[in-house]
Short mmCIF file of C-alpha atoms and ligand atoms in Angstrom, two decimals:
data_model
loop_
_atom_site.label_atom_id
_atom_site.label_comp_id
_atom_site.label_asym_id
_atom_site.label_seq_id
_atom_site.Cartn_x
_atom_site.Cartn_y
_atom_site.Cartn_z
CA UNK A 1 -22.41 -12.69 9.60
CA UNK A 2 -22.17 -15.66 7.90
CA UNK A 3 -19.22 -17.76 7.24
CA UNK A 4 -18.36 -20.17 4.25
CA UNK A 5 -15.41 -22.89 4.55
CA UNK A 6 -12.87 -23.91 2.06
CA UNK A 7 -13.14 -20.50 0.14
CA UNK A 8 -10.54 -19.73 -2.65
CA UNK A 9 -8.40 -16.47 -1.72
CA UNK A 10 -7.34 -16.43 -6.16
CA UNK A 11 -9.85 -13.98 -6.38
CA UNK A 12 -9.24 -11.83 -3.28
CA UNK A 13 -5.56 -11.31 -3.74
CA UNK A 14 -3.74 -9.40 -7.11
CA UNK A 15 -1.14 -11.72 -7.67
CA UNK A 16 -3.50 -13.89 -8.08
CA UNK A 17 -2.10 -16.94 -6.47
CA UNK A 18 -4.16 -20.05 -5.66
CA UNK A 19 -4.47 -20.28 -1.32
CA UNK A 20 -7.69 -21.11 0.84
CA UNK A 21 -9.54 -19.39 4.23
CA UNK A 22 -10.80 -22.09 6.15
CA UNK A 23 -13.37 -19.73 7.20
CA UNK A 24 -14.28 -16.65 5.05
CA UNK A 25 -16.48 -13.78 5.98
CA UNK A 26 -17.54 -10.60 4.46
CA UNK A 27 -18.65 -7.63 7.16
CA UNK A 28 -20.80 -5.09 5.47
CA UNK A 29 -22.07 -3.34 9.08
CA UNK A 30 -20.10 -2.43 12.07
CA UNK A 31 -23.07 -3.88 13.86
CA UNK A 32 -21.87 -7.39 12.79
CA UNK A 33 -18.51 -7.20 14.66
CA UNK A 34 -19.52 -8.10 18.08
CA UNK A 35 -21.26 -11.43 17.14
CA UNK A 36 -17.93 -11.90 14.88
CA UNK A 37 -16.02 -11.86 18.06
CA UNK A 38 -18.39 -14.05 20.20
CA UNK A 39 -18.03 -16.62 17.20
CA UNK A 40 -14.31 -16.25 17.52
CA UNK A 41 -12.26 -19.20 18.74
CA UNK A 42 -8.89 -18.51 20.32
CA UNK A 43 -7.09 -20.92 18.29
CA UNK A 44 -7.69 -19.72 15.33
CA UNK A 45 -5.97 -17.06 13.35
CA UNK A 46 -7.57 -14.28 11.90
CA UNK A 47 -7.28 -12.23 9.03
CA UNK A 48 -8.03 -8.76 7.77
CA UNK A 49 -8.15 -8.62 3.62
CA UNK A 50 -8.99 -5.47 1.76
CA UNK A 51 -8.15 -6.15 -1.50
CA UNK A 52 -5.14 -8.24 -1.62
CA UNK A 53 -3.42 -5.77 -3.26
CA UNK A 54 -0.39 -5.63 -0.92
CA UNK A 55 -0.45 -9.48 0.53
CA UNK A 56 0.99 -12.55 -0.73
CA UNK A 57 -0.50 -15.99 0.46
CA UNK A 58 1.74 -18.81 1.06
CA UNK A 59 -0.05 -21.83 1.40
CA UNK A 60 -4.04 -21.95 2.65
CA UNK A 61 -4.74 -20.11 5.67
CA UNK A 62 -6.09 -22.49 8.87
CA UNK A 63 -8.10 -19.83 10.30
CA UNK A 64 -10.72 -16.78 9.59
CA UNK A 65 -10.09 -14.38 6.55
CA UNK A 66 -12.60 -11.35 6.96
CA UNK A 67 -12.74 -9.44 3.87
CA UNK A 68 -13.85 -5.92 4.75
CA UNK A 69 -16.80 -4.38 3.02
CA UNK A 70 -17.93 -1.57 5.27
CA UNK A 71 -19.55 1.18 3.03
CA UNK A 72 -20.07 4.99 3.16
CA UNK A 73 -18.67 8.26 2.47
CA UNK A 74 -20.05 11.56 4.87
CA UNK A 75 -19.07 14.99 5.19
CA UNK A 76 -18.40 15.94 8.69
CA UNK A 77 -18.15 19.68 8.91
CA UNK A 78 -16.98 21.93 6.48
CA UNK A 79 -16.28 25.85 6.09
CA UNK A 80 -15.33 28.02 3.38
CA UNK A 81 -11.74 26.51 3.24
CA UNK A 82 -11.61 23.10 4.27
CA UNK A 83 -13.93 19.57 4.69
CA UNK A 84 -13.35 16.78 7.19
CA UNK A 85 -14.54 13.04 5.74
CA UNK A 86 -15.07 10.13 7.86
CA UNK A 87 -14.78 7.41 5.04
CA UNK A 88 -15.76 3.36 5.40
CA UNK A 89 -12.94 1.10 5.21
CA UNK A 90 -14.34 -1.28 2.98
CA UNK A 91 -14.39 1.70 -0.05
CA UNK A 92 -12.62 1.53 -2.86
CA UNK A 93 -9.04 3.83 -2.38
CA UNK A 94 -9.15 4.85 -6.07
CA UNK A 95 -12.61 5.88 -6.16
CA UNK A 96 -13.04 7.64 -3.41
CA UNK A 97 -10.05 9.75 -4.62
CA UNK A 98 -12.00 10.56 -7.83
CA UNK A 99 -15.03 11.59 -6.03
CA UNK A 100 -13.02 14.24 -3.99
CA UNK A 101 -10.89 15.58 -7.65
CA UNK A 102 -14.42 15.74 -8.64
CA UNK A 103 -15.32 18.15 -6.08
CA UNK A 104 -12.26 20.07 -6.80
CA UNK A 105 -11.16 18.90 -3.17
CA UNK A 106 -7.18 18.65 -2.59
CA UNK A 107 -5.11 16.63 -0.79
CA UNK A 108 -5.02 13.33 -2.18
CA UNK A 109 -4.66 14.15 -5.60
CA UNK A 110 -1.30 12.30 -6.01
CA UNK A 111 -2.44 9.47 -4.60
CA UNK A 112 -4.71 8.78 -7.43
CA UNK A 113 -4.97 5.35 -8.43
CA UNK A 114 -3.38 3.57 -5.79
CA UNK A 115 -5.46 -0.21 -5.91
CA UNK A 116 -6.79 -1.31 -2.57
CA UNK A 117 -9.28 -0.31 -0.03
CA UNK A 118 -9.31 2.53 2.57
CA UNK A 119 -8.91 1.08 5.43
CA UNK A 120 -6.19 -0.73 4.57
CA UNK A 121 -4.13 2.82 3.49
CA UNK A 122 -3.07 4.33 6.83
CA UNK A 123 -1.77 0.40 7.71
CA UNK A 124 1.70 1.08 5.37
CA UNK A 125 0.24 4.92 5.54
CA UNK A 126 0.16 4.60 1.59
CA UNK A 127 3.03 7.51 -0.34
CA UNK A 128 3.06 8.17 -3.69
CA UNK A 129 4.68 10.87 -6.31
CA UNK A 130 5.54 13.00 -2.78
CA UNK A 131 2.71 12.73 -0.83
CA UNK A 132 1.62 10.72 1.89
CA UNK A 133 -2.07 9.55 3.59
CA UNK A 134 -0.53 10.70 6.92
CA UNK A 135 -0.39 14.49 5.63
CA UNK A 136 -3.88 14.79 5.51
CA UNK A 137 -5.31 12.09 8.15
CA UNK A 138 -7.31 13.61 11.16
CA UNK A 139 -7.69 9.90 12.43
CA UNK A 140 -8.62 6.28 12.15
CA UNK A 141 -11.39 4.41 13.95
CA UNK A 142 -10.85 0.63 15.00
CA UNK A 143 -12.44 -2.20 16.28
CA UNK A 144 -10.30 -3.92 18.81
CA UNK A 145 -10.34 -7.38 18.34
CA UNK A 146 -10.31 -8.70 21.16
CA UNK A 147 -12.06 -6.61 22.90
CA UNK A 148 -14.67 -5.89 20.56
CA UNK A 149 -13.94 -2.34 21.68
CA UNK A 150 -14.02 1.01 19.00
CA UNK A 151 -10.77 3.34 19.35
CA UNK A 152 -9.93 6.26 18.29
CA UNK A 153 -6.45 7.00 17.23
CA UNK A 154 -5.40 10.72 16.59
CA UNK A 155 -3.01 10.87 13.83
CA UNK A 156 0.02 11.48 16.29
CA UNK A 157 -1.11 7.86 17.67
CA UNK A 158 -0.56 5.94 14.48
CA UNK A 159 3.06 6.75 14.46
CA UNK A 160 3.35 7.22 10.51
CA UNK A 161 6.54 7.06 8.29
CA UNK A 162 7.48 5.59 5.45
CA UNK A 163 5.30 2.44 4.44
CA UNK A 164 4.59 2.21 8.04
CA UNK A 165 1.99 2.96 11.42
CA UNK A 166 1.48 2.09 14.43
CA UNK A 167 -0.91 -0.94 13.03
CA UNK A 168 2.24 -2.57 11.01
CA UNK A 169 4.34 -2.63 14.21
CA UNK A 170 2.90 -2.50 17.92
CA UNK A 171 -0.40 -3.35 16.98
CA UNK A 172 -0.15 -5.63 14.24
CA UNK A 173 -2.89 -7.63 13.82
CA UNK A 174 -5.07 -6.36 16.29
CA UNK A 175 -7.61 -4.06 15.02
CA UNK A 176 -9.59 -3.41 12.26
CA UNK A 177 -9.89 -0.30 10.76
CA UNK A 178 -13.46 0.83 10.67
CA UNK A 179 -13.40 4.16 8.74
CA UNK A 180 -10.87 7.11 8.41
CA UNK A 181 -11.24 10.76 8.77
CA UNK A 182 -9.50 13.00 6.35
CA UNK A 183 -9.14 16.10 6.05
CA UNK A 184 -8.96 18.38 2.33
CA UNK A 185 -8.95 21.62 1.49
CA UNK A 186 -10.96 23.68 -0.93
CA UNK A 187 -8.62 26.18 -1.97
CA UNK A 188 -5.84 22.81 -2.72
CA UNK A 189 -1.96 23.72 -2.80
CA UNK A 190 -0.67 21.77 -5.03
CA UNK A 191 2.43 19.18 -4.54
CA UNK A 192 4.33 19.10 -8.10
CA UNK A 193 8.02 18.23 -6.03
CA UNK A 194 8.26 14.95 -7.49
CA UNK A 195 10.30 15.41 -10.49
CA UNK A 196 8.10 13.28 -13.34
CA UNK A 197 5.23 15.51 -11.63
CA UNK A 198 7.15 18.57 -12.29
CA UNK A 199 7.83 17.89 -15.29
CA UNK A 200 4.51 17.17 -16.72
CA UNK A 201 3.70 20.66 -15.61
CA UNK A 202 6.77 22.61 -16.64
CA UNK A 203 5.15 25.20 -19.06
CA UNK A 204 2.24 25.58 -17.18
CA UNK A 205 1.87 28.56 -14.29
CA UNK A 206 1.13 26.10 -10.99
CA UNK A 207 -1.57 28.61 -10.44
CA UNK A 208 -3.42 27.55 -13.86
CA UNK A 209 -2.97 24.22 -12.91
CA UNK A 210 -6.04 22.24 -10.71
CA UNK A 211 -6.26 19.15 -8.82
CA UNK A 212 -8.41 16.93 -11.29
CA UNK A 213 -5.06 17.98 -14.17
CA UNK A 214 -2.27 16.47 -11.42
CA UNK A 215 -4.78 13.13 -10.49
CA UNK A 216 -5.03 12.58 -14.31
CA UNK A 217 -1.05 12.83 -14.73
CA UNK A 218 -0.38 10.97 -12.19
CA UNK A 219 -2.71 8.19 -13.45
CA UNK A 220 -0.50 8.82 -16.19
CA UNK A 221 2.85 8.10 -15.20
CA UNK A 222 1.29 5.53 -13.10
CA UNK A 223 -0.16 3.56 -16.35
CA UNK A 224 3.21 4.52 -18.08
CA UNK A 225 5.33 2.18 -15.15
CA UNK A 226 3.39 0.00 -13.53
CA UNK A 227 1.94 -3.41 -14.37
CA UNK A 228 -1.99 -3.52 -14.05
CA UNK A 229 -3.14 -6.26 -11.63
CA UNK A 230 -6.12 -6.74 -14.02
CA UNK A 231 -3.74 -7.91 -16.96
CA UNK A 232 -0.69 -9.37 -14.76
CA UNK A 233 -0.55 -10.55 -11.06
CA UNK A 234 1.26 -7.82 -8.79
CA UNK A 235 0.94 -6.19 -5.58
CA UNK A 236 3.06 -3.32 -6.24
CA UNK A 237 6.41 -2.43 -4.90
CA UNK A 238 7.38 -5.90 -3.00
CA UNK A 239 10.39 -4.53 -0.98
CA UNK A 240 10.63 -0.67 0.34
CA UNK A 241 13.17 1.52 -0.58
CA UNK A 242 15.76 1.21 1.89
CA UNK A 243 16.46 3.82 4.53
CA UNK A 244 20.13 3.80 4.92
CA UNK A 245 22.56 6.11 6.82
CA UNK A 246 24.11 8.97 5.37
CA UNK A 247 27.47 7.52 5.67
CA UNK A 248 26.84 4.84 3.94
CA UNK A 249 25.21 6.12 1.07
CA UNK A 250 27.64 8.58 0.40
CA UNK A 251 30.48 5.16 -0.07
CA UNK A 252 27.98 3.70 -2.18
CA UNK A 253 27.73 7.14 -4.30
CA UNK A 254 31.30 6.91 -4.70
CA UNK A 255 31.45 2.83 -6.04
CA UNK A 256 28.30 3.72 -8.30
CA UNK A 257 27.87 7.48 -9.15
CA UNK A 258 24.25 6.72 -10.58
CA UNK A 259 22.31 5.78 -7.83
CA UNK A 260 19.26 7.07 -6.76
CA UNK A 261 19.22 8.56 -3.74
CA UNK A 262 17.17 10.76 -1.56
CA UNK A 263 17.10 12.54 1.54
CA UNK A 264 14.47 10.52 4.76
CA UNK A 265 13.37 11.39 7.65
CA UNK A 266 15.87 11.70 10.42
CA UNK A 267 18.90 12.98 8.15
CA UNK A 268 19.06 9.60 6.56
CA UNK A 269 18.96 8.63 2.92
CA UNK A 270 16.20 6.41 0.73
CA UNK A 271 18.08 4.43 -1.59
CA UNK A 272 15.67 2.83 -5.33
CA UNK A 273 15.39 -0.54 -4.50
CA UNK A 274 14.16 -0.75 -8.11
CA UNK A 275 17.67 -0.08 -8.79
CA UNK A 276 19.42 -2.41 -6.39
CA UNK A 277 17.34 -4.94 -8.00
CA UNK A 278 18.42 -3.87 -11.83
CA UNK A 279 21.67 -3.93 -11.00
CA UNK A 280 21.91 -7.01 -9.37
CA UNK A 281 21.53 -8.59 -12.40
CA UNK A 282 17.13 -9.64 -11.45
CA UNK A 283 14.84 -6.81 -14.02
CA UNK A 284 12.91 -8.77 -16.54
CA UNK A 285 13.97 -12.40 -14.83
CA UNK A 286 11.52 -15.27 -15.14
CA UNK A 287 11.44 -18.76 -13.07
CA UNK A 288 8.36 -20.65 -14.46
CA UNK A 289 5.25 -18.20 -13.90
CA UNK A 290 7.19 -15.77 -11.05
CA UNK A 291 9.04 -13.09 -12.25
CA UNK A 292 10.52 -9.59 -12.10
CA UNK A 293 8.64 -7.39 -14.21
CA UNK A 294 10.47 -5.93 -17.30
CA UNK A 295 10.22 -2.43 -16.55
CA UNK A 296 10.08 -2.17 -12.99
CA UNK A 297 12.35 -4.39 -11.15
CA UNK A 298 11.09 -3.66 -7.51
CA UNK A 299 8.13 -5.19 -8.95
CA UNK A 300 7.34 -9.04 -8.94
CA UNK A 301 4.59 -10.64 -11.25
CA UNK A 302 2.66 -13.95 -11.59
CA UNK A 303 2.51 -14.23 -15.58
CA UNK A 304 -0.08 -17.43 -14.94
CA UNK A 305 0.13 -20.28 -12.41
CA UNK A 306 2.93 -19.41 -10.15
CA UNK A 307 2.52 -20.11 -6.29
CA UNK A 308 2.97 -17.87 -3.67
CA UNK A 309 6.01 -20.05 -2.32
CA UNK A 310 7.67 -19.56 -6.00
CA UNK A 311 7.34 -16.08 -5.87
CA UNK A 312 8.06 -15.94 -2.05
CA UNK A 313 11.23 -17.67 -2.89
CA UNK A 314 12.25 -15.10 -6.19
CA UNK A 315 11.93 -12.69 -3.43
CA UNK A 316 14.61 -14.15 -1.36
CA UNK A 317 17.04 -15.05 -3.83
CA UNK A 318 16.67 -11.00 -5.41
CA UNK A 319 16.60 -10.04 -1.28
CA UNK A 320 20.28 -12.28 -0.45
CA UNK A 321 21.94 -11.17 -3.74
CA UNK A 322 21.11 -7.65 -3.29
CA UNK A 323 22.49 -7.56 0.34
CA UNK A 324 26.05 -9.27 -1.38
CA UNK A 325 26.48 -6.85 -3.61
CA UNK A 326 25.62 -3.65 -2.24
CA UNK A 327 25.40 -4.49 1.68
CA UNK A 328 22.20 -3.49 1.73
CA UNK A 329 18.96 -5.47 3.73
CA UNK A 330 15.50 -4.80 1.41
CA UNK A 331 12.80 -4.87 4.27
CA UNK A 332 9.33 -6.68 2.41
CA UNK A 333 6.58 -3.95 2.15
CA UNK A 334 4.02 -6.97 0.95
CA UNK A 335 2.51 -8.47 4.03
CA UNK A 336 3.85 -12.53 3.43
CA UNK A 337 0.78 -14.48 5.20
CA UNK A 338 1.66 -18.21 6.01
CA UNK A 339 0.98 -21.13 8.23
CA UNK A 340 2.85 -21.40 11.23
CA UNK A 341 5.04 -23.70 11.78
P1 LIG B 401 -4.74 -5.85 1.59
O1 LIG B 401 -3.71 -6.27 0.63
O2 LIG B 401 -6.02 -6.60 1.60
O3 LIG B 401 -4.11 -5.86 3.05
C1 LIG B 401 -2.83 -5.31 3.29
C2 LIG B 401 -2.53 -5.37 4.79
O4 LIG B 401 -3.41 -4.52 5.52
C3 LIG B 401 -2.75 -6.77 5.40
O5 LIG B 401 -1.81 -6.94 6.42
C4 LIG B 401 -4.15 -6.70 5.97
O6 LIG B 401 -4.37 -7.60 7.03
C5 LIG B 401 -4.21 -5.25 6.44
N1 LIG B 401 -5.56 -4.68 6.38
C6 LIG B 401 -6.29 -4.46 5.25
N2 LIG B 401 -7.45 -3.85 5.57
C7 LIG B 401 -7.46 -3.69 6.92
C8 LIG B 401 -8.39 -3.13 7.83
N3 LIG B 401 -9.56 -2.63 7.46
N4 LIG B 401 -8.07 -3.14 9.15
C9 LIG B 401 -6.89 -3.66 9.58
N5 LIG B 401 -5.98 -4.21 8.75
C10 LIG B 401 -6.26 -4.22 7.44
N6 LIG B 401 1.01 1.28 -2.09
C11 LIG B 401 1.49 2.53 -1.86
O7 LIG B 401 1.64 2.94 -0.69
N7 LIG B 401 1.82 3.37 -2.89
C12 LIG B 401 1.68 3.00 -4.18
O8 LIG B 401 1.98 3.77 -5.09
C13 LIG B 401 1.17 1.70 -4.47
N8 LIG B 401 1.05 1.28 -5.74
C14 LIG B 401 0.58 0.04 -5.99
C15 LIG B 401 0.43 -0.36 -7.33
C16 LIG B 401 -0.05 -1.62 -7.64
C17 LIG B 401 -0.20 -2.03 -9.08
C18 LIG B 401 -0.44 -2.51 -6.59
C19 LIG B 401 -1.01 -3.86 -6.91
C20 LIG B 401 -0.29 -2.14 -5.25
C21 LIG B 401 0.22 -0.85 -4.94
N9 LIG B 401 0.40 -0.42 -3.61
C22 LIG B 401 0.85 0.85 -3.36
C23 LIG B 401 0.10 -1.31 -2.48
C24 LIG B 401 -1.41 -1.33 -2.11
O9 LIG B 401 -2.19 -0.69 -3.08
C25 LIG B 401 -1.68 -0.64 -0.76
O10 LIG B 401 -0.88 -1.19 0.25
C26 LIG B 401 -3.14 -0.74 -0.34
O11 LIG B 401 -3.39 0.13 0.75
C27 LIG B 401 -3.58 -2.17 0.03
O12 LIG B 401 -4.98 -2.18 0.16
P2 LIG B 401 -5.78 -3.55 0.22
O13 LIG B 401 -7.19 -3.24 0.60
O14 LIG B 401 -5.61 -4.30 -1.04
O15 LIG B 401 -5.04 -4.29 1.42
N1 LIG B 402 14.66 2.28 -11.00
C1 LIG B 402 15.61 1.54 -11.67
N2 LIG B 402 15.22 0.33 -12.16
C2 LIG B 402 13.96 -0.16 -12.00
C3 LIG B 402 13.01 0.61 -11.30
C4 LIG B 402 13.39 1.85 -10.80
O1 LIG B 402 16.76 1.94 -11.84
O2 LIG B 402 13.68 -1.24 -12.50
C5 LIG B 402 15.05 3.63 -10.52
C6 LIG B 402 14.33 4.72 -11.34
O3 LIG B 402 15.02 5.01 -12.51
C7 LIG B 402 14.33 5.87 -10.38
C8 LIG B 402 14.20 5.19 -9.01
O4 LIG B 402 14.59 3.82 -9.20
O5 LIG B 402 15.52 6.57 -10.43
C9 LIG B 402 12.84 5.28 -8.39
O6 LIG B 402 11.87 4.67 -9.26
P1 LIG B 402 10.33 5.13 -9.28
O7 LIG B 402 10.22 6.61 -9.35
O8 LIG B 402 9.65 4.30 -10.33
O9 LIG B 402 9.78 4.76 -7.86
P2 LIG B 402 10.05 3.57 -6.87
O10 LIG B 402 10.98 4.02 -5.79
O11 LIG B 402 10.41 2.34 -7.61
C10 LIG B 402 8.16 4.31 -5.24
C11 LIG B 402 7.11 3.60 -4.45
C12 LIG B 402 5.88 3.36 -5.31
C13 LIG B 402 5.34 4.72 -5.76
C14 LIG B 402 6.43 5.43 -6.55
C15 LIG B 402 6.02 6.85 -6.92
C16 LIG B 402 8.17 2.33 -2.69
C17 LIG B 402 8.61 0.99 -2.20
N3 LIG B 402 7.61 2.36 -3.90
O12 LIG B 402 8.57 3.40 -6.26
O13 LIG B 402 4.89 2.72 -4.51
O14 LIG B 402 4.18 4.55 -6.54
O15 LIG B 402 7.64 5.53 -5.77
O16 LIG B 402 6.02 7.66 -5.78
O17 LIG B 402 8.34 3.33 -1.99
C18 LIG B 402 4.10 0.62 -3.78
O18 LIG B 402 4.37 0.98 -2.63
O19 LIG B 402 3.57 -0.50 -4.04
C19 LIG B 402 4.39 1.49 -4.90
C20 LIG B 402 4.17 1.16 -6.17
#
């Protein structure tokens, strides 16, 4: 594998902000990892980029960025009801959804759309209009790397929740996700709970309905309320929603009947950090080139030239104000990569 200095990371990340790799590779084979490793020095950091689409650069980065490019899509056994897929983590998320509606294979319908690549979805185990990646995951495959060595984890092994896994947490940093292994099923059951979902549905018998109808409305909505990378810097939701206990949600329902809530795992309660953000005063606010995006306020945008420390530092000022007002902490979902200090 060869390596290139000095490379700009504008083009590699969708906000779009300016940062360098000192050293920037591209792997296209699992073959080339183990001379990767041998040319690894201990001092210097490395990095694992997809497609940007959920990182924000602050300031160059003094070490090696390998952008993964690892190719291929097989099917691993099948029967009348149901396919596995081992899938290369350098594919294209989005695409790879389309092949499968094409195929009339469910599962990952309502994750249509979602920018980035595949191996980078079961590191925040990606969620969407009600579904998750972690619903239909058999398992990931990894490079260790340090060892150089391939593991297997079984879905119970990636400890998956909300935005989260075992490789945002205990293992952070340490692998690299080789391929995944889904599995869908040819006779799909379809997931209309979320309510704009629903809705786009309502005078339709779910029966009628297939899985290539439900990716194509949830492009919709998609279109409808988020800002396209391609036409304005963004990576997306930049906080979570907050998990909160029930307790405390219920106090908040009483200050402000409107908030959104809804029920998490372990009896507690997801509160719209969209809405935090509105009504802290921040949806449609603009400092230079950062900003919070008019119509989505859990979203932050670079309208041009802004730096990843401007928008780094919206993020804390929207992050401190929100915790004022409602007592509330907004944990980042956007993976903040800096120099250390
Ligand atoms: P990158 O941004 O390149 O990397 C993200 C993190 O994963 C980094 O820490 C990186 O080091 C690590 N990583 C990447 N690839 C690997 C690998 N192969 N092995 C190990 N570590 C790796 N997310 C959702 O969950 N739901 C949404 O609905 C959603 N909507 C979005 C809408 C927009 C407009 C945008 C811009 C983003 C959205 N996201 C959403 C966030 C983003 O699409 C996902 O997090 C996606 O999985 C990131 O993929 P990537 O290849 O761009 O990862
Ligand atoms: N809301 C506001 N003001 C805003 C934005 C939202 O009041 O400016 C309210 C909405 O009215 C609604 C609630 O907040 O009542 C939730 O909004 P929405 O349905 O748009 O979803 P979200 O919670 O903002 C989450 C995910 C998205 C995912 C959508 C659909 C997180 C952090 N974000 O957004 O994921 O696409 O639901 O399932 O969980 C991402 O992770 O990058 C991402 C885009």
């Amino acid at each position: 594998m060869e390596f290139r200095e000095n490379i700009s990371l504008k083009p590699y990340n969708t906000f779009g902000v300016e940062a360098s790799a000192e050293y920037f590779g591209v792997i296209r084979q699992s073959g080339e990892l183990s001379g990767l490793l041998s040319w690894r020095s201990p001092e210097k950091p490395m990095l694992i980029l997809g497609e940007g689409s959920n990182i924000l650069f602050v300031g160059d980065f003094p070490g090696i960025v390998l952008h993964n490019a690892l190719k291929g899509i097989d099917l691993i056994e099948e029967n009348a009801d149901d396919c596995l897929l081992k899938v290369s983590a350098g594919e294209n998320w989005s695409d790879f959804v389309d092949y499968t509606v094409e195929l009339g294979w469910g599962g990952i319908e309502n994750l249509s759309l979602i920018p980035g690549t595949v191996g980078a979805a079961p590191i925040q185990n990606i969620g969407a209009y009600g579904a998750e990646l972690g619903e239909v995951l058999v398992n990931v495959e990894a490079c260790n790397l340090l060892t150089g060595e391939i593991k297997v984890f079984s879905n119970e092994e990636c400890y998956f929740g909300y935005r989260t896994s075992i490789f945002k947490t205990t293992c952070k940093g340490q692998f690299l996700v080789t391929s995944i292994t889904l599995q869908l099923s040819k006779n799909p059951k379809l997931n209309l709970r979320y309510a704009p979902l629903k809705k786009a549905f309502e005078d339709r018998k779910i029966q009628d309905v297939d899985v290539r109808e439900v990716s194509n409305a949830v492009k919709e909505i998609r279109r409808s309320k988020l800002p396209d990378p391609e036409k304005i810097g963004n990576a997306g939701s930049f906080f979570k929603n907050p998990v909160v206990k029930q307790l405390l949600a219920e106090a908040l329902q009483k200050e402000f009947p409107d908030i959104p809530v809804y029920p998490a795992e372990a009896g507690r309660v997801k509160v719209a950090a969209g809405w935090l953000i509105e009504q802290s005063g921040w949806k449609g606010r603009r400092f230079g080139d950062a900003g919070v995006h008019e119509k989505q306020a859990l979203v932050l945008v670079n309208y041009g030239d802004a730096t990843g420390a401007e928008i780094y530092a919206l993020s804390e000022s929207i992050r401190k104000d929100v915790e004022s007002k409602f007592g509330i902490s907004m944990e980042r979902e956007v993976t903040v990569v800096r120099k250390k200090s």
